Every structure is written in C-alpha cells, then in structure tokens.
Short mmCIF file of C-alpha atoms and ligand atoms in Angstrom, two decimals:
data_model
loop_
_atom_site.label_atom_id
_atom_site.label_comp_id
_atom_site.label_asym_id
_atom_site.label_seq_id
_atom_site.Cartn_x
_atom_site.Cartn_y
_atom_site.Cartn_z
CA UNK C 1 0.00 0.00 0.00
CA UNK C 2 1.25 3.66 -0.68
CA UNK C 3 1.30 5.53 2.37
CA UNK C 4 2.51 9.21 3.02
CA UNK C 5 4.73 10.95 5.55
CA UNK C 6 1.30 11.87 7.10
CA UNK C 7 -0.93 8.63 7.04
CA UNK C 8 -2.74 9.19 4.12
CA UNK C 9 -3.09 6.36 1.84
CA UNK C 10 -3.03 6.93 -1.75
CA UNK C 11 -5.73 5.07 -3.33
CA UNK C 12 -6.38 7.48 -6.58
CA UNK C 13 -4.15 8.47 -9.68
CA UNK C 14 -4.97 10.83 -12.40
CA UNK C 15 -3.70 10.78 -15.36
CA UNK C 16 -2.82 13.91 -17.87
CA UNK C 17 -2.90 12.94 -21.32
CA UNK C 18 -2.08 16.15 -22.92
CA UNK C 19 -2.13 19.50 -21.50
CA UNK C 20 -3.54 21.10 -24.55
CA UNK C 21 -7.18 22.42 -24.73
CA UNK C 22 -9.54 23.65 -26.85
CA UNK C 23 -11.05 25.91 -24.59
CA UNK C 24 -9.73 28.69 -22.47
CA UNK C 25 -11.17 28.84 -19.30
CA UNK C 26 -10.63 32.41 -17.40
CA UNK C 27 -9.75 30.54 -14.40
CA UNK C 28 -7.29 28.04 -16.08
CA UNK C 29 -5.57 28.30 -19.50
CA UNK C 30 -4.85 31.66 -20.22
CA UNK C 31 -5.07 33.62 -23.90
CA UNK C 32 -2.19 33.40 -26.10
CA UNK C 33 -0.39 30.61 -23.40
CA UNK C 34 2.18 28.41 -25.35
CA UNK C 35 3.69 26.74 -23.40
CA UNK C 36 2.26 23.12 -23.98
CA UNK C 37 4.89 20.39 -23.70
CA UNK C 38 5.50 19.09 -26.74
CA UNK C 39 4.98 16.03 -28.25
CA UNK C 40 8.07 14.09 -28.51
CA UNK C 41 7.72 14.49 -24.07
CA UNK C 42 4.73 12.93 -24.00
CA UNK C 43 4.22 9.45 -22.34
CA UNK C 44 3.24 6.60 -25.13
CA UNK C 45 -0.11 4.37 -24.08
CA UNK C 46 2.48 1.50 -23.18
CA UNK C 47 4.42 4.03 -20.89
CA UNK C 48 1.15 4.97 -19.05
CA UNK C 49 -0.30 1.68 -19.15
CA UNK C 50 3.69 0.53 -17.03
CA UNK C 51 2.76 3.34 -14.58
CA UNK C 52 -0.93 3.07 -13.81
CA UNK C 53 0.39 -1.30 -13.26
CA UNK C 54 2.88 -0.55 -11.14
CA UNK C 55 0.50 1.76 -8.80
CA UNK C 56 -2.20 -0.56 -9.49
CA UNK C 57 -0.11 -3.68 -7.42
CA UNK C 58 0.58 -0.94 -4.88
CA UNK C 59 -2.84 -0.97 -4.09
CA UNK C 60 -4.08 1.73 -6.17
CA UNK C 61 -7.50 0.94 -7.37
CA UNK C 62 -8.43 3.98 -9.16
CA UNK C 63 -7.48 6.25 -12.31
CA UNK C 64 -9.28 8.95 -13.97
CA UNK C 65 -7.79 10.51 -17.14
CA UNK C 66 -7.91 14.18 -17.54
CA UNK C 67 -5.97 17.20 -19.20
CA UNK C 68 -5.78 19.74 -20.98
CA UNK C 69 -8.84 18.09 -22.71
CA UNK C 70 -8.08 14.39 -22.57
CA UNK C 71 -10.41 13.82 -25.71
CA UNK C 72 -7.68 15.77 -27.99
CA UNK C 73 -5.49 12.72 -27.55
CA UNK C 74 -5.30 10.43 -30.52
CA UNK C 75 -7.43 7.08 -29.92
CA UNK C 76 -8.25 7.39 -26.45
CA UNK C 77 -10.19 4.76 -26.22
CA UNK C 78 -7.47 2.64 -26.53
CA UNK C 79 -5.65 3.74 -23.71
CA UNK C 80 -9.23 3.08 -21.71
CA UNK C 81 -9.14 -0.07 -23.19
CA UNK C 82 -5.64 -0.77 -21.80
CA UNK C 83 -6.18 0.56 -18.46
CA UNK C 84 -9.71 -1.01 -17.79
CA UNK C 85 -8.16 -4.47 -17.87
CA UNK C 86 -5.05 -3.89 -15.76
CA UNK C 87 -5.03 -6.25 -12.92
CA UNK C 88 -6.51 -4.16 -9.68
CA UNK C 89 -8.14 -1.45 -11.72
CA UNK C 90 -11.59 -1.09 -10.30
CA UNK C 91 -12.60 2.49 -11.08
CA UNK C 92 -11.84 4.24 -14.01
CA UNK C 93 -13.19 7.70 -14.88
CA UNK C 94 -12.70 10.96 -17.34
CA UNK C 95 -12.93 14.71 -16.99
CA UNK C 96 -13.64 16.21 -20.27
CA UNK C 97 -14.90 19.56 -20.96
CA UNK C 98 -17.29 17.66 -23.44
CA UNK C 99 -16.81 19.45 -26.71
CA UNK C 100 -15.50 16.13 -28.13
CA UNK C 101 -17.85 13.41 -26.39
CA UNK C 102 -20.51 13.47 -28.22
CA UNK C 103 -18.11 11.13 -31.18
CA UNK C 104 -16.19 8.85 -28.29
CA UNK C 105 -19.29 8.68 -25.94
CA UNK C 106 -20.23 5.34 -26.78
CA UNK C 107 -16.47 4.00 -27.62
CA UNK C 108 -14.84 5.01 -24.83
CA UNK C 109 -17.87 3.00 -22.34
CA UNK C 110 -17.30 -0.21 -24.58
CA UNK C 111 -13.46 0.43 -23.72
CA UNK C 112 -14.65 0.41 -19.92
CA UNK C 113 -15.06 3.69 -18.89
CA UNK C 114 -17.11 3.59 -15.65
CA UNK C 115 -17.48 7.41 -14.84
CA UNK C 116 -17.86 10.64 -16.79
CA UNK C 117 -17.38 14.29 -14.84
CA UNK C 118 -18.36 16.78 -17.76
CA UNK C 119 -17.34 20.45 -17.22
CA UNK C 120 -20.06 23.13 -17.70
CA UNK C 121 -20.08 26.61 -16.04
CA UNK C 122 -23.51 27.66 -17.06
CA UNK C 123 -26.86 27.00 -18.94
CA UNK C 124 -26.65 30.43 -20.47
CA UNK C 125 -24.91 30.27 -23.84
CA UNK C 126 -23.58 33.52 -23.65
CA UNK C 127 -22.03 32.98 -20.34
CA UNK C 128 -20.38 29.95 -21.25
CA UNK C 129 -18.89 31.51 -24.12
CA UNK C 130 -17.79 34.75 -21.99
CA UNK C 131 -16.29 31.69 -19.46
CA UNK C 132 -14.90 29.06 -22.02
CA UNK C 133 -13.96 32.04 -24.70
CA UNK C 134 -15.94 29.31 -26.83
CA UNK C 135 -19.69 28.98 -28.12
CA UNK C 136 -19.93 25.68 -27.08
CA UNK C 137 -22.53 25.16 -25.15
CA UNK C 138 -24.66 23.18 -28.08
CA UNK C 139 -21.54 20.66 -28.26
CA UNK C 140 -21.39 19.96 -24.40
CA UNK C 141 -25.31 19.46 -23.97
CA UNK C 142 -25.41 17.22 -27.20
CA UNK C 143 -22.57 14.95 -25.48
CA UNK C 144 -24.11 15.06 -22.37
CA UNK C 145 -27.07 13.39 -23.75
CA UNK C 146 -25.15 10.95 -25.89
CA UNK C 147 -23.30 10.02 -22.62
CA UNK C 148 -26.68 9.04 -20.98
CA UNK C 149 -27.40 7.13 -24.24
CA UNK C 150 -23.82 5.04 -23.85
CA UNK C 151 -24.80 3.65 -20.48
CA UNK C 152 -22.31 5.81 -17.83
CA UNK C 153 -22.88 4.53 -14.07
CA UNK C 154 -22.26 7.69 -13.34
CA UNK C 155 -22.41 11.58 -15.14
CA UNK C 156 -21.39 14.63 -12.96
CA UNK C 157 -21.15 18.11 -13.68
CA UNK C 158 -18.25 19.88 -12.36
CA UNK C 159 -18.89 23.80 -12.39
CA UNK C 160 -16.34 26.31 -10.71
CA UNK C 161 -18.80 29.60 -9.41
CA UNK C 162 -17.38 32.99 -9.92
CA UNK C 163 -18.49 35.78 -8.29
CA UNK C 164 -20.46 38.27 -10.80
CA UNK C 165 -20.17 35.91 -13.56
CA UNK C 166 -22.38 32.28 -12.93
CA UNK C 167 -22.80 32.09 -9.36
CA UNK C 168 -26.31 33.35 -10.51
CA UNK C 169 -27.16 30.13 -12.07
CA UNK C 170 -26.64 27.33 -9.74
CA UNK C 171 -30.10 27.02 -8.95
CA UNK C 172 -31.08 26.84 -12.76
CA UNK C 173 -28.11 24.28 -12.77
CA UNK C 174 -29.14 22.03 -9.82
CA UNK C 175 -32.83 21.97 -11.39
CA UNK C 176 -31.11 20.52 -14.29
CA UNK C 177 -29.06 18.09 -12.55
CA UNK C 178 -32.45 16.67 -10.69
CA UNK C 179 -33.96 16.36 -14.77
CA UNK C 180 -31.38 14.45 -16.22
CA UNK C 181 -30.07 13.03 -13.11
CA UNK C 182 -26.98 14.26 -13.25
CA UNK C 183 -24.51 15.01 -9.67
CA UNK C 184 -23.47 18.29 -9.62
CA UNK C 185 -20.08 19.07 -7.91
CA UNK C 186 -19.44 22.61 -7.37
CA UNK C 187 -15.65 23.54 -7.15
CA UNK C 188 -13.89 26.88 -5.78
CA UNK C 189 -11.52 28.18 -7.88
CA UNK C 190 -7.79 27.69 -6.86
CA UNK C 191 -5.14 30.22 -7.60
CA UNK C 192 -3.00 28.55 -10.48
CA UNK C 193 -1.26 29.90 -12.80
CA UNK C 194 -1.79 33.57 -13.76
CA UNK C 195 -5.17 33.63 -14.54
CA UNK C 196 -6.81 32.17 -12.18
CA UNK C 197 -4.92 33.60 -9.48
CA UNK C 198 -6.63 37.20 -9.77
CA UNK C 199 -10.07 35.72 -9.31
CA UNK C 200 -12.49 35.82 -6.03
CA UNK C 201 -13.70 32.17 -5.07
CA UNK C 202 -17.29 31.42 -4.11
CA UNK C 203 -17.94 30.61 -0.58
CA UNK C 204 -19.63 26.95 -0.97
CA UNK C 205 -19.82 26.54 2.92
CA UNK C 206 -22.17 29.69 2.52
CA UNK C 207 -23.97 28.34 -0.40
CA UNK C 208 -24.69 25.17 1.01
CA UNK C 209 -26.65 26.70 4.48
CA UNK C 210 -29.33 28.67 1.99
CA UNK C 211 -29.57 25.31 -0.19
CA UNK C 212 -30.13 23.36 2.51
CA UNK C 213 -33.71 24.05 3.48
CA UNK C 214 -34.69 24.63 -0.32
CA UNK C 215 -33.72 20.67 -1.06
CA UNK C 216 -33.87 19.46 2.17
CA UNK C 217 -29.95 18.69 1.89
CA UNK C 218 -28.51 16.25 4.35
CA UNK C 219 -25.12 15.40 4.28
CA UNK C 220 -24.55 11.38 2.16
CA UNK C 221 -22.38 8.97 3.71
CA UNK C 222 -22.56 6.91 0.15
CA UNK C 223 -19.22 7.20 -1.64
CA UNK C 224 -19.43 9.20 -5.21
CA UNK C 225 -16.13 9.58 -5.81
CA UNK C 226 -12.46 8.84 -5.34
CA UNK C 227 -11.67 12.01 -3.20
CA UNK C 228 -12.56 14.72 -0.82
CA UNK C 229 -15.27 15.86 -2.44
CA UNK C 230 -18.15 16.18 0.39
CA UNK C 231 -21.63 14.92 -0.67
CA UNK C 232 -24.86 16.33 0.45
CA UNK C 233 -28.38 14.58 -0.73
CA UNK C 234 -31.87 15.87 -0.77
CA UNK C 235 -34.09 14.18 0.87
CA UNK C 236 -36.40 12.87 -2.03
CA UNK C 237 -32.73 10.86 -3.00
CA UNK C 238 -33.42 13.00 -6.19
CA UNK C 239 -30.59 15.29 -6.11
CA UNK C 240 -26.37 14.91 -5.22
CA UNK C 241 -24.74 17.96 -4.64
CA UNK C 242 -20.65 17.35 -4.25
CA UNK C 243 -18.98 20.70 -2.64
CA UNK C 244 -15.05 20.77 -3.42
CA UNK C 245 -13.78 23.38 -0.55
CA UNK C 246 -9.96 24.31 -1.03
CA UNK C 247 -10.48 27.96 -0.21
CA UNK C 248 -13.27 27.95 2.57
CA UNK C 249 -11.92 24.43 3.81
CA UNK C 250 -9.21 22.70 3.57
CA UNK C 251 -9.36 18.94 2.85
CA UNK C 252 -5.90 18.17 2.46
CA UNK C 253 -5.82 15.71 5.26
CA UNK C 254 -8.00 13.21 4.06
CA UNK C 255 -6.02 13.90 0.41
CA UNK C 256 -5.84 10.42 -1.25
CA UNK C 257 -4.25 11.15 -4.83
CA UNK C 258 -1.59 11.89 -7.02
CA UNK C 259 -1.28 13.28 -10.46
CA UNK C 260 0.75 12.24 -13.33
CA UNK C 261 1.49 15.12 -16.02
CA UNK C 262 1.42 14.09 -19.86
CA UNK C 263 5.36 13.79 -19.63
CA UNK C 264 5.30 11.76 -16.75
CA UNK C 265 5.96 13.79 -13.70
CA UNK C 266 4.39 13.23 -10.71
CA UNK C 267 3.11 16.09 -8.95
CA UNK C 268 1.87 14.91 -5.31
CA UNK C 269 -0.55 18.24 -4.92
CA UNK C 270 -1.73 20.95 -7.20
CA UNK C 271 -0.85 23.67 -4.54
CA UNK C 272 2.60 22.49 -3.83
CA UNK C 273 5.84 21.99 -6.56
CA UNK C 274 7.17 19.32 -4.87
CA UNK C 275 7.49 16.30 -8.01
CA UNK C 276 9.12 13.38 -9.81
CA UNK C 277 10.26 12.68 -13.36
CA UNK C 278 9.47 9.21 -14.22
CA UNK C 279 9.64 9.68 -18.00
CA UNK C 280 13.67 8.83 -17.71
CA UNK C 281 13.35 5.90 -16.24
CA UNK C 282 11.23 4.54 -18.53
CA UNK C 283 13.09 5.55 -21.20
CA UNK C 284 15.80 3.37 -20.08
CA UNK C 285 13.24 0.36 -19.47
CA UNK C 286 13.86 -0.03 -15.43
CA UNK C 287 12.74 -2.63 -13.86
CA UNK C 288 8.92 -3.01 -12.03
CA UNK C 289 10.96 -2.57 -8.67
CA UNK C 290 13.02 0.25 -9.28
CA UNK C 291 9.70 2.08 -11.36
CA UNK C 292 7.98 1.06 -7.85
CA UNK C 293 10.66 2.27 -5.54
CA UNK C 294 10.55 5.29 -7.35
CA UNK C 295 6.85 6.04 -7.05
CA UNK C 296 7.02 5.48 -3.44
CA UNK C 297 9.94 7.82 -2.99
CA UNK C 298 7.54 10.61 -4.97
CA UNK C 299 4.57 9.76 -2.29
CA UNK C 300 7.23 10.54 0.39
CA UNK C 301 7.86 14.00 -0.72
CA UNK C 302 3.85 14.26 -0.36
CA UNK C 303 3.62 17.56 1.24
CA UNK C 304 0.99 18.24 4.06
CA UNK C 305 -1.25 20.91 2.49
CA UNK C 306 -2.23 23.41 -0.18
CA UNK C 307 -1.09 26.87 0.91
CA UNK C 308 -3.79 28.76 -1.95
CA UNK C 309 -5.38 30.76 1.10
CA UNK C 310 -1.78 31.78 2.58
CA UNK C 311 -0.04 32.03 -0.76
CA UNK C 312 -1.76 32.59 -4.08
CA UNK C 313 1.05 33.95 -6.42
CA UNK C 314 2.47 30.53 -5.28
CA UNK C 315 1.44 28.30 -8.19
CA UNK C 316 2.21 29.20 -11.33
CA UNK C 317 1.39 26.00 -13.06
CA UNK C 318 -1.92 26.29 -14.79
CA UNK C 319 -4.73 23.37 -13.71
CA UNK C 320 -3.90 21.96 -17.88
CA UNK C 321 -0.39 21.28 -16.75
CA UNK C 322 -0.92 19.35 -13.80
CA UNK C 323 -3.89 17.65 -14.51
CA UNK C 324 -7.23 18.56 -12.37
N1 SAM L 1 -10.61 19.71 -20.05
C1 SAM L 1 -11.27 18.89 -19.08
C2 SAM L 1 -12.42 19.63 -18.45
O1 SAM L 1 -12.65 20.79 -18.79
O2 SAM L 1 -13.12 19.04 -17.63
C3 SAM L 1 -10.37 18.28 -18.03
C4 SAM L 1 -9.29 19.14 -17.45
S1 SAM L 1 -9.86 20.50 -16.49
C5 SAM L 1 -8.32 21.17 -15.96
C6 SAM L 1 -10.53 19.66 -15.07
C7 SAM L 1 -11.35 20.47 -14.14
O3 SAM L 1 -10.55 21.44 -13.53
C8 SAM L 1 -12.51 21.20 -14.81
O4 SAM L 1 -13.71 20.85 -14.20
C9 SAM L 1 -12.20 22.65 -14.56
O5 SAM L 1 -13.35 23.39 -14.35
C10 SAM L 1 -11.33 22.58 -13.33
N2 SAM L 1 -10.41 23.71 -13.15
C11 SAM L 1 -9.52 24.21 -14.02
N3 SAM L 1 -8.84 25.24 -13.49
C12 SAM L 1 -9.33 25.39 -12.23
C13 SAM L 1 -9.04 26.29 -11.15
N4 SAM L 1 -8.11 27.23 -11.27
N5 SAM L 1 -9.72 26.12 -10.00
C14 SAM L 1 -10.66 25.16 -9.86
N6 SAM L 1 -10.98 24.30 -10.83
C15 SAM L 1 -10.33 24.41 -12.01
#
C-alpha cells in the first residue's frame, strides 16, 4: 500500500494525457499561453499503461484521465481499453470539458469507462462563451445526452462559481441536474497559474446553508467519488450535490491522490511543486521494482497541504499542466 509521511493512503491516480485544450477557461488556461509540452515528451499508451500497473499492485484501485482536454489525444479509447483491464483497476473515470464526447461517448464506455465528470459553467450560452472564450454550449449538452445514451454509471457536472459571472445560475443548474439526473459538484476556484490567481472564489460553505432548506440537503455517507469531495443529498434521494472546498476548507488531510502530467511527472498536490520525473526511467526500461521504488519515494515528498489561502502567487502551473 502507498502511504505518506502523514498517514494518508493513496488510493487514486490521475492521469494527464495532454495538457492542450480547446477551450480557455478564465480561471485556467490563459489567452495566447504556449507553453504546452511538446509532443516528442509525451508518455506513449504502453508508458502509461507501465505506470498506472505498477500503482495498481501498490494498491491503487483507481485512475481517472484528464488534461488539458483528454479527448484531444489520438485514440483514447485505446488507452481506456488498456487501463480497464489492468489487474486491480476497479474504477476508471474521465474529466472532459465535453466538446469532443458526443463522437467517443459510446467508444470510450465499450473500452470500460465507468465514470464521466463533464465540465459546464452555465446553462446560459452567452455565459459559457464569456467563461470558455468558446460557443460551445450546443456541443457539451449534445454529449451530455449521448453520454446518458452510452450507459455511464455515473455523469457529474463539475462547475467552478465565480463571483459576478455564474454564481447566478446554480439554482437553474441544480434543477437541471435533478432532470437528467446528473450530480453536480461545485468547485472553488484555486489560484494557479496567472489567470486564475486574480479571481475571487465562491464561498460553498455559505452556499450550502441557503440550499439546505430549499432541497432538504442532508449530508450522504454513500461514496461518489475517489476524493474529498463532500456529498450532500436531498431528501427525495433526487438530487447529489458534491462541494469541493480548497479555499473555505481545507481537505488536504484526508487527500488520497496523485497526479501524473502528460510527460510523466508526478506532482503529489496541485498547490505544492514538490514532483518526480518518471519519464527517464522509462526511457531506459527499469525494472517493475526500481519504477515502484521510485513512485514510493515521490509519495514521500507528499507535502501536508495546499497553501492557496496563505499564498496565491504561489502556483504558477496552470490546472492543464498538472492535470485537475
Ligand atoms: N478539459 C477537461 C475539463 O474541462 O473538464 C479536463 C481538465 S480541467 C483542468 C478539469 C477540471 O478542472 C474542470 O472541471 C475545470 O473546471 C477545473 N479547473 C480548471 N482550473 C481550475 C481552477 N483554477 N480552479 C478550480 N478548478 C479548475
């Protein structure tokens, strides 16, 4: 089992696949950014497939893929494919931004896909434009239905609230979650990277206490998820709300994950720099134990927490880089 300098057990890997987007988010890639690694750096299927193994006999048990916009990546399905069947692999999920589903919706859940988390900011058009600096709003709600269609166990919505801009349309969102019975995790923005660092976050300990009595939320002991996220239920069993609290709470003490960037670095938290190149050992085709010893030796630099609150010029790797 993994284990960290501070008892944690790491149970959860995500996996970057490319940090390149289609999209630019305000809070995480900014206009005109460059800086995407380039190809040549980025891990092949086979080289993921050795690292997700070698975590998986280390008793982790599940891997999401993410980005950038995962869907971007040549025949992803294939890498699902790959991963799904890995000894130990018992969860396997992907955050997409959803512009792309809609063609790999039904692929990717043959491949063994379990989960979808689909990103969407808004139900106004206009707004997700002004958010996503895209119009694609038809695109995401298209995939989202196709994704029903495939047969997912499991659809949330991730949506980061901003102050002035969408926090306005939670409720409209929620009632649209309850329709199409979708989860709805709320997220507050962290400060990475230069964009995102300038922005307010929305107080979701607040939100939650005038929710509450509206859906008679209570808070769900079911598991949702392979994190921190906290999960409150209505009492119909109708509606999931999942609150992720970095600003107004820190979690970092029941942190169970890891990410792996698109060349192969582990980072071991997305508010800290501490990190670990596996790419060159790969390269030079080390053995399982010293590709194990080596992923243990990241999980020891583990740091304790996030400073976002204390420090939030800290971070100036955007969300794409990492992996969120
Ligand atoms: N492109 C995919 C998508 O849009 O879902 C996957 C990658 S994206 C980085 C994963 C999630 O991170 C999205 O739900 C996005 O809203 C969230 N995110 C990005 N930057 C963030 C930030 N600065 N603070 C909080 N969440 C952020």
């Amino acid at each position: 089992m993994l284990i960290d300098r501070f008892n944690r057990r790491i149970d959860y890997l995500r996996i970057s696949v490319t940090d390149k987007c289609d999209l630019r988010c305000t809070y995480c890639i900014p206009q005109g950014f460059t800086e995407f690694e380039k190809p040549v750096n980025w891990l092949s299927f086979a080289e993921i497939e050795r690292v997700a193994g070698a975590f998986a006999r280390m008793g982790v048990s599940r891997f999401r893929l993410t980005g950038g916009e995962p869907l971007l990546r040549k025949n992803l399905p294939d890498l699902v494919a790959r991963l799904a069947t890995l000894p130990g692999v018992s969860d396997l999920s992907l955050t997409t931004n959803g512009t792309q589903l809609d063609r790999f919706a039904y692929d990717l859940r043959k491949a063994g896909l379990n989960r979808l988390n689909v990103s969407l900011d808004s139900l106004r058009r206009e707004c997700v434009q002004e958010i996503s600096g895209k119009d694609s709003f038809d695109k995401v709600i298209n995939s989202l239905q196709t994704a029903r269609d495939a047969g997912f166990e499991q659809i949330k919505i991730n949506m980061v609230p901003l102050p002035g801009v969408n926090t306005g349309d939670i409720e409209d969102m929620v009632a649209f979650c309850i329709a199409n019975d979708f989860i709805l995790r709320l997220i507050e923005v962290m400060p990475m990277g230069v964009s995102a660092r300038g922005l307010d976050y929305f107080n979701l300990l607040e939100l939650i206490e005038n929710l509450r009595p509206k859906y008679q939320l209570h808070e769900s002991k079911r598991v949702y998820g392979g994190g921190p996220a906290k999960y409150w239920e209505s009492a119909d069993g109708r509606f999931t709300l999942g609150l992720i609290t970095p600003r107004s709470q820190h979690f970092c003490a029941t942190c169970n994950r890891v990410r792996m960037s698109v060349d192969g670095t582990l980072y071991l938290c997305l508010g800290q720099e501490q990190s670990m190149a596996l790419k060159p050992l790969l390269m030079a085709n080390c053995s399982d134990a010293l590709l194990e010893q080596a992923i243990q030796q990241a999980v020891d630099l583990k740091p304790e927490k996030h400073e976002f609150n204390e420090k939030p010029d800290k971070i100036v790797r955007i969300m794409a880089k990492t992996g969120g």
